[in-house]
Coordinates of C-alpha atoms and ligand atoms in Angstrom, one line a residue:
X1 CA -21.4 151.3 14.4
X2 CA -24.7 152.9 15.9
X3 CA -23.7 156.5 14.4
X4 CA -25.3 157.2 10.8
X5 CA -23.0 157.5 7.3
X6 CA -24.2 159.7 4.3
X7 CA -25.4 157.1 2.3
X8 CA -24.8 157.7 -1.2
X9 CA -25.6 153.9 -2.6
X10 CA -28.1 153.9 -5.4
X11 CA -31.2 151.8 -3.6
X12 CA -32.1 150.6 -1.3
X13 CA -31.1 154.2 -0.2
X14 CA -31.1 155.9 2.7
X15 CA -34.8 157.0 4.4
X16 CA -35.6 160.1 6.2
X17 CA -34.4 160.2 9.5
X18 CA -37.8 160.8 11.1
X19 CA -39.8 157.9 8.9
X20 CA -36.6 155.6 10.9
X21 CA -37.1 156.9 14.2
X22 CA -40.9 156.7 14.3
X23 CA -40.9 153.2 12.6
X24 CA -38.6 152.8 15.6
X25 CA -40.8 153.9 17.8
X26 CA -44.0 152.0 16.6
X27 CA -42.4 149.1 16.4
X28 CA -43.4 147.3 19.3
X29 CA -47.0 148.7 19.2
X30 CA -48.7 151.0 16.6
X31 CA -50.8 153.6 18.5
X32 CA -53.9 152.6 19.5
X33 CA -53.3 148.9 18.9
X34 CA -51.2 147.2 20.9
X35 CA -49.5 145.4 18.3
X36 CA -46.7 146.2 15.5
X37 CA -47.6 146.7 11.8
X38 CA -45.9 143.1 11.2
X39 CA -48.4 141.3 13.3
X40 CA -51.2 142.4 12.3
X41 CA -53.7 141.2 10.0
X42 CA -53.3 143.3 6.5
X43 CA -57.3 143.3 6.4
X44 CA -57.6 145.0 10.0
X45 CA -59.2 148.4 10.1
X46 CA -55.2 149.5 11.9
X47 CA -54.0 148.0 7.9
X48 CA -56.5 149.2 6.0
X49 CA -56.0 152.9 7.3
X50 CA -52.3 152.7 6.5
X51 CA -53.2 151.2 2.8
X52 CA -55.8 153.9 2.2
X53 CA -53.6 157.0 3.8
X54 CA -50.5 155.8 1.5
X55 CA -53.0 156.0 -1.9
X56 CA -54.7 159.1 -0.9
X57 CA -50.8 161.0 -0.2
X58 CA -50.2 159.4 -3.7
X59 CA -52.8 161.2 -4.9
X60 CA -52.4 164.4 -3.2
X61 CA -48.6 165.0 -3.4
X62 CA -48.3 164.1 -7.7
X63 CA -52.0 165.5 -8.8
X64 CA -53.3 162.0 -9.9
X65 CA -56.5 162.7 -11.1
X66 CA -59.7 160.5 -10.6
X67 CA -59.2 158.0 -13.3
X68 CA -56.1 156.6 -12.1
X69 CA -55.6 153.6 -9.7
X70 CA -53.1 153.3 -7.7
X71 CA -52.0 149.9 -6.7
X72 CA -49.3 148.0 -4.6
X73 CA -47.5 145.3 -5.9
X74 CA -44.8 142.9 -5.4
X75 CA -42.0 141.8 -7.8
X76 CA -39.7 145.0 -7.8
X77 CA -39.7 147.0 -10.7
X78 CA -38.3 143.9 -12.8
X79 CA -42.1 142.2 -12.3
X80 CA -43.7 145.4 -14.0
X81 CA -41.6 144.6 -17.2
X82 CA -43.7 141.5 -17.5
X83 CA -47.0 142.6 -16.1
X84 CA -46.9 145.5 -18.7
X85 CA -46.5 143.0 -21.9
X86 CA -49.0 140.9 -20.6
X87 CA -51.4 143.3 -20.0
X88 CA -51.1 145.8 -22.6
X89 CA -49.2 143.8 -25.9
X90 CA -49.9 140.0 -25.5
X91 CA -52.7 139.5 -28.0
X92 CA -53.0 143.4 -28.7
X93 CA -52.3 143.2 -32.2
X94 CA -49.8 145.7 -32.3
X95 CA -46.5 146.9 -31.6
X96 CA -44.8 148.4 -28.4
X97 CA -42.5 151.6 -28.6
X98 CA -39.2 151.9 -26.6
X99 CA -37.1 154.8 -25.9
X100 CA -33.4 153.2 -24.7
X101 CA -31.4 155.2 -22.4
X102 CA -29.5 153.3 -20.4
X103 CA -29.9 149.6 -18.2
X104 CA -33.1 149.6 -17.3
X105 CA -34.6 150.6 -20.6
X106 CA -33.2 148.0 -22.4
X107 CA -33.9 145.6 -19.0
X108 CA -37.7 146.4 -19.8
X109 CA -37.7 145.7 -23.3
X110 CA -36.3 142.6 -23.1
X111 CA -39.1 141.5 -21.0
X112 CA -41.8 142.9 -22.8
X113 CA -40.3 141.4 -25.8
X114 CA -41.5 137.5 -24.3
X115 CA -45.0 139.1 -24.8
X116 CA -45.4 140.6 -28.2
X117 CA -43.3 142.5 -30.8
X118 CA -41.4 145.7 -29.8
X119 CA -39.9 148.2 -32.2
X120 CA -36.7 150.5 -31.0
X121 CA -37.5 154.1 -31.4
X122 CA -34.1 155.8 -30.2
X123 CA -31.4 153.9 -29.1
X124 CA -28.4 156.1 -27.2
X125 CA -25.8 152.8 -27.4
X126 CA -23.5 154.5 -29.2
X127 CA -22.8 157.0 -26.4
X128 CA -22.9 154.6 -23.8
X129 CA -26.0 155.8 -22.9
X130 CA -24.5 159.4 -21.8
X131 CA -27.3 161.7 -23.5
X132 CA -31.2 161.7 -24.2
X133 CA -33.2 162.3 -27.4
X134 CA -35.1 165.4 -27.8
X135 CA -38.4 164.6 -27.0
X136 CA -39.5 166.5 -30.9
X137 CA -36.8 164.1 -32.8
X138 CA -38.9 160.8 -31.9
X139 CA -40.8 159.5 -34.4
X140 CA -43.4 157.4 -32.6
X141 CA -46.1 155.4 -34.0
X142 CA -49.5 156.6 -33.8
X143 CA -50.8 152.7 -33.9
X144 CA -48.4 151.8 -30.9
X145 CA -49.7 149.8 -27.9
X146 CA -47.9 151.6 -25.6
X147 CA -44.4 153.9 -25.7
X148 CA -42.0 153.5 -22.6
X149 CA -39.8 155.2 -21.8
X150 CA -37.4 155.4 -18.4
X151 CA -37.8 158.6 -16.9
X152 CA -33.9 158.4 -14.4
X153 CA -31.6 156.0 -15.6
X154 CA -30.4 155.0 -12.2
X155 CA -26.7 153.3 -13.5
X156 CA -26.1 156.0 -16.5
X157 CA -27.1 159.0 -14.6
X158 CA -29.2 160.7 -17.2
X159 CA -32.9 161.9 -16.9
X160 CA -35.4 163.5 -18.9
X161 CA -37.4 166.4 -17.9
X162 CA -40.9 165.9 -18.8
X163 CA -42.1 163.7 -21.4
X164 CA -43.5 163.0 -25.1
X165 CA -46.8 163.9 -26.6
X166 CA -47.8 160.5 -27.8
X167 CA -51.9 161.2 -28.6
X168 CA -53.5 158.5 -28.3
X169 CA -50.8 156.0 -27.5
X170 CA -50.7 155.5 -24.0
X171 CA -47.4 156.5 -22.2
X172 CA -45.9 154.3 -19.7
X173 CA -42.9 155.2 -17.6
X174 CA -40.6 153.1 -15.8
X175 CA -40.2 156.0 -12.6
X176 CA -38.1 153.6 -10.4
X177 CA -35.3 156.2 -9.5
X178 CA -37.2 159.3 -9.6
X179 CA -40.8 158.6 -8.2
X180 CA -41.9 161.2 -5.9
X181 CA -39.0 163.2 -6.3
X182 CA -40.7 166.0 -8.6
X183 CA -44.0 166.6 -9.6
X184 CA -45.3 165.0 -13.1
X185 CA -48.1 165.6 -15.3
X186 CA -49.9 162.3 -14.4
X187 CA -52.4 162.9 -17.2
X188 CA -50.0 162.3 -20.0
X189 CA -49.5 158.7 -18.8
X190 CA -51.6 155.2 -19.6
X191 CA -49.3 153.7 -16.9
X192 CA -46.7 155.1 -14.2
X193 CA -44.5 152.5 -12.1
X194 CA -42.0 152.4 -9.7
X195 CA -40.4 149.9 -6.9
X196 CA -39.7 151.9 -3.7
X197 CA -36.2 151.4 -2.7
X198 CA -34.8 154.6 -3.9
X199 CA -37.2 157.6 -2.9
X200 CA -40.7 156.4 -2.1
X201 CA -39.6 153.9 0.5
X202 CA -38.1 150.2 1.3
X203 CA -37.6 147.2 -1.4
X204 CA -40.6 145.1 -1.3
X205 CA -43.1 147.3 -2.6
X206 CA -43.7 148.5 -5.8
X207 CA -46.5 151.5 -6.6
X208 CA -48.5 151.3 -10.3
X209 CA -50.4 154.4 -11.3
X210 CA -53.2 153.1 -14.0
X211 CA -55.6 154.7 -15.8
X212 CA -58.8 153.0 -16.2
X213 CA -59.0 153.1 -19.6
X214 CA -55.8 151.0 -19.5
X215 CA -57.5 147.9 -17.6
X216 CA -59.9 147.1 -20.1
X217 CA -57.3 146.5 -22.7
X218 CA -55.8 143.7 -20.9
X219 CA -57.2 140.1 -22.3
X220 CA -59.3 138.3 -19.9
X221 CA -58.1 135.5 -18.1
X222 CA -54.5 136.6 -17.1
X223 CA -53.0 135.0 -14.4
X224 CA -54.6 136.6 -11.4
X225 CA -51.0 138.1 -9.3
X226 CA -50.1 139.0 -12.7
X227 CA -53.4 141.3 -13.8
X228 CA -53.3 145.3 -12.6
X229 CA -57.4 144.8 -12.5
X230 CA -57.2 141.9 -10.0
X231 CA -55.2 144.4 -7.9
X232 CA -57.5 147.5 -8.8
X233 CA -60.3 145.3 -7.8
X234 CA -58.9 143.9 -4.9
X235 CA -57.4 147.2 -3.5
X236 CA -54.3 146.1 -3.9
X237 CA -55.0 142.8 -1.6
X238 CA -56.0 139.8 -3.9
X239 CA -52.8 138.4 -1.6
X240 CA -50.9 139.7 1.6
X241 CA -49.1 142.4 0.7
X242 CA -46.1 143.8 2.1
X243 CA -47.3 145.9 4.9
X244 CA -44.1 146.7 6.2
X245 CA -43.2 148.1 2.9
X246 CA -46.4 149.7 2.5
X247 CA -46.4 150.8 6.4
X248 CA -42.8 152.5 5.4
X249 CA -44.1 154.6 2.0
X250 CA -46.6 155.8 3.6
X251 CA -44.3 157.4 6.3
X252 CA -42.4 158.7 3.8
X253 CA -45.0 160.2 2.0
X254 CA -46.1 161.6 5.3
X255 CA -42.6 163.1 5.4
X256 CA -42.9 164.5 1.9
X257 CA -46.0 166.2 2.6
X258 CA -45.8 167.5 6.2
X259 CA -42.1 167.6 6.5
X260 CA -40.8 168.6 3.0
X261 CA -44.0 170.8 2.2
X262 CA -44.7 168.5 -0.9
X263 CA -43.1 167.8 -4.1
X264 CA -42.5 171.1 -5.8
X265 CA -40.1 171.9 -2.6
X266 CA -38.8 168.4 -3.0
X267 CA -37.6 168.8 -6.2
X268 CA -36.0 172.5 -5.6
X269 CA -34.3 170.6 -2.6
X270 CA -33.2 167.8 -5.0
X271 CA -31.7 170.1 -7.9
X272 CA -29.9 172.5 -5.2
X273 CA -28.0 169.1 -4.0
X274 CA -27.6 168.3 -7.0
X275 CA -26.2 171.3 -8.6
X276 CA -23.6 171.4 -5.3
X277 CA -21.8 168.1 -6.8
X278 CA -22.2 169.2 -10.9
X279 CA -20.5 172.4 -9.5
X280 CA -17.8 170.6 -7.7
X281 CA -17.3 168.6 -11.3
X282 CA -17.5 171.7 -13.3
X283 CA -14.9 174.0 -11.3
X284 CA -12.7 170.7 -11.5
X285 CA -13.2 170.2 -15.3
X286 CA -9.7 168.9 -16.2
X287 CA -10.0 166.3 -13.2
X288 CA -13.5 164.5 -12.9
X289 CA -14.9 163.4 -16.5
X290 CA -18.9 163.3 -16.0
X291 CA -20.9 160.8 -18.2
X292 CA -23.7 162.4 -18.8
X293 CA -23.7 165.1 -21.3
X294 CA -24.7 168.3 -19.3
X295 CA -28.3 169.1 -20.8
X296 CA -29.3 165.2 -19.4
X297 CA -27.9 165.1 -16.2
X298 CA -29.3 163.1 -13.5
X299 CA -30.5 165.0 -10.1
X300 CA -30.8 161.7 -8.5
X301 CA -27.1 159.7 -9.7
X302 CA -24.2 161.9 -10.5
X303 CA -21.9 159.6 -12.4
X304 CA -18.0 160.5 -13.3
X305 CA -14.8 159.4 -13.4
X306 CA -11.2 160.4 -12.4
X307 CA -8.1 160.7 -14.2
X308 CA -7.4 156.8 -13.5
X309 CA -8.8 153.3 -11.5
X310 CA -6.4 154.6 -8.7
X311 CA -7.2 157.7 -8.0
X312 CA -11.2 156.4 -8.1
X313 CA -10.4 154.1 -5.4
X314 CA -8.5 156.4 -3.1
X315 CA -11.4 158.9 -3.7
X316 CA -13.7 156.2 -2.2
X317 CA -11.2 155.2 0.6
X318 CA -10.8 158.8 1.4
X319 CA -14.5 159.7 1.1
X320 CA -15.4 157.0 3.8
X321 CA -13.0 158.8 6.4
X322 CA -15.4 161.8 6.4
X323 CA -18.7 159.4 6.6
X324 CA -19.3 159.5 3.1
X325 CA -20.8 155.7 1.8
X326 CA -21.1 153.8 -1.3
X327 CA -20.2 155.9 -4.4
X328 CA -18.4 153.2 -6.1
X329 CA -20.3 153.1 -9.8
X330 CA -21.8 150.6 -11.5
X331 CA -19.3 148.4 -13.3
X332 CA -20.7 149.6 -16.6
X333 CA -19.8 152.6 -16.4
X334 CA -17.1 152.7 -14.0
X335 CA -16.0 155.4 -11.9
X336 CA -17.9 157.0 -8.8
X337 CA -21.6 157.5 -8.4
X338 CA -23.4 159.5 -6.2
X339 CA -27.0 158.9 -5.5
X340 CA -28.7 161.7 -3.9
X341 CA -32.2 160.8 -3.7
X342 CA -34.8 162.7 -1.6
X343 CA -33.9 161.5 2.0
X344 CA -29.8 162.8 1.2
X345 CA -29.4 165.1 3.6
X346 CA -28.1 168.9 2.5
X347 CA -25.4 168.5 4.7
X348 CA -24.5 165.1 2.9
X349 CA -23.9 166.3 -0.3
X350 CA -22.5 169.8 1.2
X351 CA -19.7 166.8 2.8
X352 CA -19.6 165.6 -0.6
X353 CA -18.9 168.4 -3.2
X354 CA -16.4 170.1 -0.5
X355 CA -14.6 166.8 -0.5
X356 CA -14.5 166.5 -4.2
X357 CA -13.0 170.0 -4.7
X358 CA -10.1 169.3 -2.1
X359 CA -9.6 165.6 -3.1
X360 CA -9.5 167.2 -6.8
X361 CA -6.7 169.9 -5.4
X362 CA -4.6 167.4 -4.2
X363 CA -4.5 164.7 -6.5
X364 CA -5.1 167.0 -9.6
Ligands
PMP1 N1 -35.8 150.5 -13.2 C1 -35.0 151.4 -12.6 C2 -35.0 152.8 -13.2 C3 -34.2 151.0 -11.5 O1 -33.4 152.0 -11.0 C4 -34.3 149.7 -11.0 C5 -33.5 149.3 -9.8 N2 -32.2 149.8 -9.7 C6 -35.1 148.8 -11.6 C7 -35.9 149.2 -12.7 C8 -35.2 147.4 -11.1 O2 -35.9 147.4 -9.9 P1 -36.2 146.1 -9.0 O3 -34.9 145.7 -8.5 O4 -37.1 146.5 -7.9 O5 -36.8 145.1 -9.9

């Protein structure tokens, strides 16, 4: 098959057309050097351009102000779980906060958890994870070492809009799913992280946004790939890093800028797709079931069901006549997901919600 699907699978996800084609092109030889990004050394002047371009976009498209770091890493988003506890609980003293809304906030705490104590501030388990606290009903504590919270639950399908006041308790945010997709208030946060597969990029990177404040909490002798200053003062190159991956968000975030016309257009993009498939749920109310409560709905994964298993399966054998992929759900919650991250095309989820209102009229 050489022609492209709309692919709705939840990450890795599908890339902007034009970061593919001029990865494409550049892949025998990046301009001006003869050689492909894969070959060369990741301390050439060719790398250390890319490295510095991809930080300084970071920079520009979310607002981070001066001091942040922001660093590369490896280890998906599952290796921040453990770099956080070790760096900011083990041997703090103190407590870590946790908001649980879904998979991965629960997937976080259970890693932090091997480096110090954690106490649950809201848990939406009896839900099934379907809704989100008010951001006013949380009682945090003030002597916290950190509060997390996950700002998309990828699985769910549920995401916050902004985030708590927490004073003087630094804020960390697991962004995986929704990283570059809006702007946020970098300011409010000790700590932002995110692995790239979804919106940023390819699997194989990950991007931490610190504050500086935040390094010297960490105890001294940490294991060296596991300390956030080694890679702050190593520029995110105490290693080899994944240039490839690092080559690839930086095209993206090219795109994003040049392309999109930066994040604020992004997200309009974003919540007009995704209002085209809550619409199609909506006008079919009796027919798809959404999980998430309305108020806390995902514009990144729109999770529902059907009436039964049957008709969810037909729906996905059907949808992949027209070219649309992957929108089987996760097994937790069952049902169809569609993930329409920032490289979705209009005409993708235009596809989509048409389908779902004539698949609904048929079978409903
Ligand atoms: N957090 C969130 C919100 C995610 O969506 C994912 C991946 N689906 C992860 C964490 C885990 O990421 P990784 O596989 O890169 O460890």
């Amino acid at each position: 098959m050489t022609q492209r699907v709309f692919n709705f699978s939840p990450g890795p996800a599908v890339l902007p057309l034009p970061v593919l084609e001029q990865a494409q092109r550049e892949m025998l030889s990046l301009p001006g050097v003869g050689m492909s990004v894969l070959e060369i050394s990741h301390r050439s002047k060719a790398f250390d351009a890319i490295l510095a371009e991809a930080q300084a976009s970071i920079k520009q498209l979310l607002g981070v102000p001066d001091n942040y770091r922001i660093v590369f890493l490896q280890g998906g988003a599952h290796l921040q779980f453990t770099m956080l506890g070790m760096n900011f609980l083990q041997g703090s003293g103190k407590t870590a906060d946790f908001v649980l809304t879904g998979t991965w906030g629960n997937a976080a705490i259970k890693e932090v958890q091997k480096q110090g104590p954690t106490r649950v501030v809201w848990d939406g388990k009896d839900e099934n994870y379907s809704y989100l606290p008010a951001w006013s009903e949380l009682k945090l504590n003030p002597d916290a070492a950190f509060a997390h919270f996950t700002s998309n639950e990828t699985i769910q399908g549920i995401q916050f809009v902004g985030e708590p006041d927490t004073d003087a308790v630094p804020l960390v945010c697991d962004c995986s799913s929704d990283f570059l997709s809006r702007p946020i208030d970098v300011e409010r946060y000790g700590l932002i992280y995110a692995c790239a597969q979804k919106n940023a990029g390819i699997a194989g990177v990950t991007v931490a946004i610190v504050r500086d404040d935040m390094l010297s909490r960490a105890p001294k002798n940490l294991p060296g790939m596991l300390d956030y200053g080694n890679f702050v003062k190593n520029d995110s190159r105490p290693n080899t890093p994944p240039v490839f991956a690092i080559y690839i968000l930086n095209l993206v975030c090219r795109w994003l800028r040049d392309d999109i016309g930066g994040l604020a257009k992004m997200d309009a993009l974003n919540r007009h797709k995704a209002n085209l498939v809550y619409s199609a749920i909506d006008d079919s109310a009796s027919f798809y079931r959404p999980h998430a409560r309305p108020d806390c709905r995902s514009q990144m994964n729109a999770t529902f069901r059907l009436p039964s298993e049957e008709l969810e399966k037909s729906f996905i054998d059907d949808a992949k006549k027209l070219q649309l992929y992957d929108l089987k759900g996760h097994r937790s919650v069952g049902g169809i997901r569609a993930s329409i991250y920032n490289a979705m095309p209009l005409i993708g989820v235009e596809t989509l919600a048409s389908f779902m209102r004539d698949f609904a009229k048929r079978n409903g």
